[in-house]
Amino acid sequence: MENKMKNGPQGAVHNFGGTKIFSDTRLDDFLASHRETNKWMILPGADSKALEPPNGGVIKTLPPPEVSVVPQSLPPMHLDVREINQKFLELTSGLASSKWIAIAGSILFGPIVLCFPIFAIWQIFWGADNEQLFGLRILLLLISLFTVAFFMGIFSIAFLAPEDEPIRFCKANQKVYRYEARHRKWLGIKLYTFTGSRITVYDWATCRGEVVRKIVGSTNSARYECFLELAIIDPLSQCVVERFRVGDRDVYSDFSGRVLLWETIRRYMAEGADSVPPTTLKTNRGKFLDCVDEFNPFSMPTRSSSGLQRFAAYLFGALIWLSSVFVWLAVLSRWIEIRTARKVHWGELERSVFNIDPSDSSVNIMNGAIRELPDGWHSELERRKRAACWWGISIICQLIIIWWIIFGPSSF
């Protein structure tokens, strides 16, 4: 079992405090060695005929599912794949990566945003009697309504959305199952509700892949963000009737990683679970200590490989350490997200279509890895506790230094 874990299709294993965890660096190594030689992973490279109607931002239209775009063995898509077994391949939508940010934003800006329309209404009805300012006040009210709508969208992601909106690809019946939480639109903003979920089923034969890129701007720069979209083709008209994003919705990667994700899905649906690597072993149990370790600057270097990546982790960890007081809001938001998020329920499909056989070899690989953890897992927990203590002590030192700078030595 150990040799299979180390040398099998899932790739390298990283010894993390005595605990064996699948390495996240294999994907980067694979991209570095193949993006210049694989015609589907370079721009312009190979491309299929654009689908109709056209999709904005498409930089590569991938071939039909029966055509392979990566002939080599695949690295684990650890950011996207939640589970792989003989019954289904489940991809995340990345909603969890947005929820804790939405929670932090709700805590920080919620009171201010809610006070904004109150101030606008007060200005209209009880402000100074000046007709020249009436138009400006109406504009202020309209802006405040859109601001509140935007905040309600963030609030619904934070506290009403489920933990994820996954997509499952079932090889046995060649179907795609898309899980969506019920939502409404107000002023163009998507608002999640408590009214349950909707599961939409598609035929895999009608699916095509498109890699889409858009520009995300900031105050002084802009970056390209790529993602994979699944296009559903009408068999009669050969036109696209629906498109939706597949995989992590906020992943920061070049388009080569999205091509690899498509090949992972395609290969699973054509050849089964044995043709793709198993998922990354999860070591976050949803405990508060796990949330602390996720953002702990003293832990970041230990989660990186040696060399340039380790050096970058030290630099990023130093930046996180300088803003430790604010980063603890992220820790709290992540913990609230884990504790409050609604679970995904597939209903009767869990007992029929998605019922996993206990003898499933893919499940046994992961169970074998988990059984190897207890001895090393104790060391890993001790490491996390020590890192948390060091972070806590450093924050106390930071607060003392800040107090000294503000009030001076005469305050002692």
XYZ file of C-alpha atoms in Angstrom:
412
model
C 0.000 0.000 0.000
C 2.746 2.439 0.886
C 4.545 1.910 -2.424
C 1.324 2.443 -4.313
C 0.719 5.678 -2.471
C 4.191 6.981 -3.170
C 4.635 5.910 -6.769
C 1.107 5.511 -8.092
C -0.832 7.922 -10.259
C -1.554 10.247 -7.374
C 2.108 11.238 -7.216
C 4.372 12.361 -4.419
C 3.638 12.207 -0.722
C 4.816 14.985 1.552
C 5.952 14.058 5.082
C 4.309 16.728 7.182
C 5.242 16.372 10.850
C 5.310 12.603 10.430
C 1.954 12.651 8.644
C 1.747 11.538 5.002
C -0.143 14.061 2.944
C -0.323 14.136 -0.838
C 1.985 16.872 -2.073
C 0.431 19.912 -3.725
C 3.596 20.580 -5.735
C 3.099 17.822 -8.310
C 0.555 19.898 -10.226
C 3.046 22.779 -10.518
C 5.813 20.403 -11.618
C 3.545 18.808 -14.219
C 2.516 22.172 -15.663
C 6.128 23.358 -15.823
C 7.253 20.283 -17.771
C 4.306 19.863 -20.152
C 2.768 23.247 -20.905
C 5.424 23.972 -23.545
C 5.064 20.641 -25.382
C 1.348 19.827 -25.191
C -0.503 21.580 -28.010
C -3.674 21.821 -25.917
C -1.894 23.462 -22.970
C -0.263 26.337 -24.846
C -1.626 29.455 -26.509
C -2.605 29.602 -29.262
C -1.882 25.876 -29.686
C -4.613 23.467 -30.728
C -8.203 24.633 -30.652
C -11.587 23.253 -31.642
C -14.228 25.087 -33.607
C -16.043 27.636 -31.450
C -19.455 26.595 -30.148
C -22.648 28.403 -31.101
C -23.792 30.755 -29.755
C -20.294 32.022 -28.898
C -19.194 32.473 -25.296
C -17.494 35.668 -24.181
C -13.916 35.359 -22.981
C -13.245 31.887 -24.434
C -9.545 31.318 -25.103
C -9.785 27.619 -25.980
C -12.644 25.365 -27.035
C -11.807 21.808 -26.028
C -12.566 18.808 -28.277
C -15.457 16.355 -27.753
C -15.223 14.035 -24.702
C -13.866 11.106 -26.715
C -10.695 13.047 -27.587
C -7.842 13.161 -25.046
C -5.998 16.455 -24.528
C -3.318 15.088 -22.148
C -1.730 11.719 -23.019
C 0.403 11.515 -19.850
C -0.618 10.396 -16.359
C -2.383 13.136 -14.415
C -1.462 14.930 -11.181
C -4.122 15.273 -8.443
C -6.392 18.295 -8.927
C -6.396 19.073 -5.211
C -8.188 22.442 -5.467
C -11.140 21.103 -7.417
C -11.792 17.420 -6.734
C -13.635 16.575 -3.528
C -14.053 12.833 -4.021
C -13.277 10.080 -6.510
C -14.665 6.530 -6.395
C -16.096 3.941 -8.767
C -19.547 5.544 -8.644
C -18.828 9.246 -9.140
C -16.290 12.035 -9.425
C -17.288 15.076 -7.353
C -15.989 18.567 -8.066
C -16.262 21.529 -5.743
C -17.677 24.867 -6.846
C -15.303 26.684 -4.495
C -18.198 28.256 -2.603
C -16.477 27.603 0.736
C -13.550 29.783 -0.330
C -15.998 32.677 -0.716
C -18.079 32.065 2.411
C -15.490 33.001 5.033
C -14.631 36.181 3.106
C -18.344 37.026 2.980
C -18.626 36.406 6.733
C -15.672 38.696 7.453
C -17.149 41.376 5.190
C -20.525 41.093 6.896
C -18.940 41.550 10.305
C -16.780 44.497 9.240
C -19.094 46.454 6.956
C -22.608 45.255 7.811
C -23.484 48.008 10.331
C -22.085 50.735 8.049
C -23.950 49.503 4.950
C -27.262 49.211 6.815
C -26.914 52.759 8.188
C -26.324 54.197 4.706
C -29.969 54.027 3.433
C -31.235 55.264 6.796
C -29.070 58.351 6.381
C -30.318 58.811 2.780
C -33.997 58.614 3.845
C -33.359 61.027 6.702
C -31.778 63.505 4.282
C -34.812 63.333 1.953
C -37.518 63.849 4.547
C -35.830 65.676 7.379
C -32.729 67.269 5.863
C -32.255 70.936 5.132
C -34.954 72.393 2.869
C -32.960 72.950 -0.294
C -34.551 72.075 -3.649
C -31.163 72.086 -5.375
C -30.097 69.120 -3.262
C -33.251 67.062 -3.887
C -31.879 65.331 -7.009
C -28.634 64.548 -5.228
C -30.588 63.027 -2.341
C -32.612 60.805 -4.693
C -29.381 59.644 -6.315
C -27.969 58.942 -2.850
C -31.048 56.829 -2.046
C -30.743 54.800 -5.260
C -27.055 54.168 -4.634
C -27.834 53.098 -1.080
C -30.455 50.592 -2.364
C -27.919 48.963 -4.708
C -25.376 48.966 -1.875
C -27.826 47.190 0.414
C -28.671 44.688 -2.348
C -24.976 43.954 -2.827
C -24.513 43.512 0.926
C -27.534 41.200 1.103
C -25.914 39.067 -1.590
C -22.730 38.845 0.490
C -24.775 38.132 3.630
C -26.696 35.335 1.894
C -23.409 33.712 0.807
C -22.086 34.038 4.356
C -25.041 32.628 6.296
C -27.655 31.174 3.913
C -25.661 29.391 1.207
C -24.781 25.691 1.665
C -21.200 24.573 2.269
C -20.781 23.991 -1.452
C -22.620 23.515 -4.744
C -20.819 20.436 -6.094
C -21.118 18.682 -9.426
C -20.978 14.897 -9.696
C -19.975 12.973 -12.811
C -21.365 9.417 -12.802
C -19.576 6.963 -15.090
C -22.100 4.131 -14.711
C -24.998 5.979 -16.342
C -22.926 8.700 -18.114
C -24.840 11.481 -16.374
C -23.778 14.793 -14.831
C -25.541 15.931 -11.635
C -25.417 19.619 -10.754
C -26.362 20.660 -7.212
C -27.683 24.205 -6.788
C -29.092 25.906 -3.714
C -32.339 27.786 -4.267
C -31.858 31.496 -4.813
C -33.602 34.624 -6.015
C -32.518 37.747 -7.857
C -32.988 41.274 -6.523
C -31.575 44.214 -8.474
C -29.425 41.699 -10.334
C -27.901 40.294 -7.124
C -28.065 36.563 -6.380
C -29.644 35.921 -2.963
C -29.580 32.437 -1.417
C -32.636 31.268 0.516
C -33.615 28.469 2.920
C -36.031 26.908 0.418
C -33.957 23.824 -0.364
C -31.950 22.860 -3.428
C -32.290 21.847 -7.048
C -30.471 18.971 -8.789
C -30.203 19.169 -12.569
C -29.188 16.119 -14.635
C -27.368 16.288 -17.984
C -26.160 13.663 -20.462
C -22.372 13.517 -20.557
C -22.468 12.989 -24.326
C -23.921 16.497 -24.738
C -21.146 18.194 -22.716
C -18.240 20.201 -24.116
C -15.516 22.098 -22.303
C -14.447 25.723 -22.753
C -11.590 27.502 -20.995
C -12.657 31.073 -20.301
C -10.480 33.945 -19.166
C -11.471 37.303 -17.774
C -9.534 40.265 -16.442
C -9.936 41.081 -12.761
C -8.816 44.629 -11.998
C -7.558 46.212 -8.789
C -6.428 49.691 -7.787
C -3.010 49.475 -9.455
C -2.909 46.254 -11.469
C -4.945 43.583 -13.223
C -4.690 39.828 -13.457
C -6.102 37.114 -15.683
C -8.324 34.536 -14.033
C -9.150 31.341 -15.914
C -11.869 28.816 -15.273
C -13.496 25.850 -16.960
C -17.041 26.089 -18.259
C -19.234 23.161 -19.232
C -21.366 23.808 -22.309
C -24.507 21.709 -22.795
C -25.264 21.023 -26.469
C -28.737 20.443 -27.879
C -28.411 17.202 -29.943
C -30.836 18.480 -32.595
C -29.678 22.050 -33.188
C -26.061 21.494 -32.066
C -26.301 24.834 -30.223
C -25.374 25.524 -26.625
C -28.455 25.675 -24.401
C -26.677 26.203 -21.077
C -23.237 27.018 -19.695
C -21.956 26.829 -16.127
C -18.630 26.898 -14.373
C -16.987 23.649 -13.275
C -14.455 23.430 -10.467
C -13.229 26.075 -8.069
C -14.983 29.310 -9.031
C -12.196 31.477 -7.575
C -9.131 29.477 -8.516
C -6.073 31.529 -9.446
C -4.343 29.569 -12.184
C -3.393 29.830 -15.814
C -5.576 28.065 -18.321
C -3.321 24.964 -18.423
C -4.682 23.897 -15.046
C -8.232 24.146 -16.389
C -7.267 21.945 -19.374
C -5.954 19.378 -16.891
C -9.225 19.521 -14.969
C -11.186 18.807 -18.150
C -8.926 15.851 -18.933
C -9.437 14.527 -15.378
C -13.214 14.611 -15.874
C -13.027 13.205 -19.413
C -10.713 10.363 -18.443
C -12.852 9.402 -15.437
C -16.032 9.259 -17.532
C -14.277 7.208 -20.228
C -12.051 4.895 -18.186
C -13.160 5.053 -14.558
C -11.599 5.889 -11.206
C -8.423 3.868 -11.774
C -7.364 6.214 -14.587
C -7.190 9.355 -12.423
C -5.370 10.062 -9.139
C -7.320 9.985 -5.878
C -8.163 13.178 -4.044
C -5.745 14.948 -1.748
C -5.945 13.554 1.769
C -7.916 16.029 3.908
C -6.355 16.923 7.247
C -8.664 19.789 8.215
C -11.252 18.402 10.625
C -13.149 21.672 10.965
C -11.815 22.304 14.466
C -10.811 25.772 15.664
C -7.153 24.716 15.815
C -7.339 23.735 12.135
C -8.714 27.168 11.264
C -5.882 28.814 13.197
C -3.278 26.692 11.431
C -4.736 27.541 8.023
C -3.793 31.216 8.478
C -0.890 30.804 10.920
C 2.238 32.528 9.514
C 4.417 30.180 11.597
C 2.882 27.176 9.775
C 3.063 28.423 6.202
C 6.725 27.482 5.542
C 6.137 23.918 6.772
C 3.400 23.457 4.155
C 5.719 24.420 1.298
C 8.413 22.520 -0.520
C 12.034 23.577 -0.244
C 13.622 26.193 -2.448
C 11.850 29.192 -3.942
C 8.410 28.109 -2.733
C 9.643 27.876 0.860
C 11.304 31.307 0.552
C 8.061 32.810 -0.783
C 6.165 31.196 2.101
C 8.489 32.915 4.595
C 7.899 36.292 2.922
C 4.126 35.833 2.769
C 4.109 34.552 6.347
C 5.959 37.692 7.457
C 3.283 39.871 5.806
C 0.558 37.867 7.508
C 2.371 38.209 10.836
C 2.507 41.998 10.520
C -1.283 42.066 10.175
C -1.952 39.293 12.713
C -4.577 41.271 14.631
C -6.728 41.530 11.496
C -5.956 38.006 10.282
C -7.653 36.631 13.382
C -10.908 37.925 11.900
C -10.260 35.533 9.012
C -9.671 32.688 11.477
C -12.938 33.449 13.256
C -14.810 33.759 9.945
C -13.489 30.412 8.717
C -14.562 28.726 11.959
C -18.041 30.314 11.772
C -18.338 29.141 8.162
C -17.514 25.535 9.064
C -19.870 25.501 12.037
C -22.878 27.155 10.354
C -22.807 26.068 6.689
C -25.685 23.877 5.545
C -24.667 20.389 4.423
C -25.187 19.167 0.884
C -27.984 16.572 0.614
C -28.452 14.562 -2.568
C -31.607 12.896 -1.257
C -32.625 9.569 -2.795
C -29.667 9.723 -5.196
C -27.331 8.855 -2.307
C -29.057 5.473 -1.919
C -29.482 4.736 -5.603
C -27.046 6.334 -8.030
C -24.306 7.331 -5.562
C -24.345 4.290 -3.271
C -20.649 3.388 -2.816
C -19.568 -0.240 -2.711
C -17.465 -0.949 0.443
C -15.041 -2.923 -1.735
C -14.357 0.101 -3.954
C -10.592 0.120 -4.540
C -10.516 3.919 -4.751
C -12.079 4.244 -1.313
C -9.708 1.620 0.082
C -6.678 3.626 -1.085
C -7.868 6.634 0.897
C -8.854 4.505 3.890
C -5.392 2.934 3.836
C -3.822 6.381 3.915
C -6.047 7.419 6.824
C -5.173 4.277 8.787
C -1.492 5.226 8.500
C -2.094 8.621 10.097
C -2.604 8.043 13.870
C 1.068 7.881 14.903
C 2.087 10.858 12.815
C -1.190 12.684 13.381
C -0.398 13.135 17.073
C 2.893 14.815 16.129
C 1.090 16.988 13.622
C -1.417 18.161 16.232
C 1.406 18.982 18.618
C 3.115 20.987 15.890
C -0.081 22.939 15.249
C -0.460 23.692 18.949
C 3.128 24.946 19.213
C 2.692 27.118 16.110
C -0.540 28.549 17.541
C 1.203 29.342 20.838
C 4.068 31.091 19.052
C 1.598 33.112 17.020
C -0.336 34.090 20.143
C 2.848 35.164 21.950
C 3.966 37.184 18.931
C 0.601 38.995 18.795
C 0.956 39.961 22.470
C 4.429 41.322 21.675
C 2.997 43.256 18.746
C 0.329 44.833 20.934
C 2.925 45.812 23.543
C 5.117 47.441 20.884
C 2.147 49.325 19.406
C 1.113 50.524 22.863
C 4.693 51.628 23.568
C 4.867 53.575 20.291
C 1.546 55.336 20.879
C 1.816 56.174 24.552
C 5.590 56.196 25.081
C 7.683 54.993 28.017
C 6.095 57.513 30.389
C 2.994 55.329 30.534
C 4.821 52.570 32.454
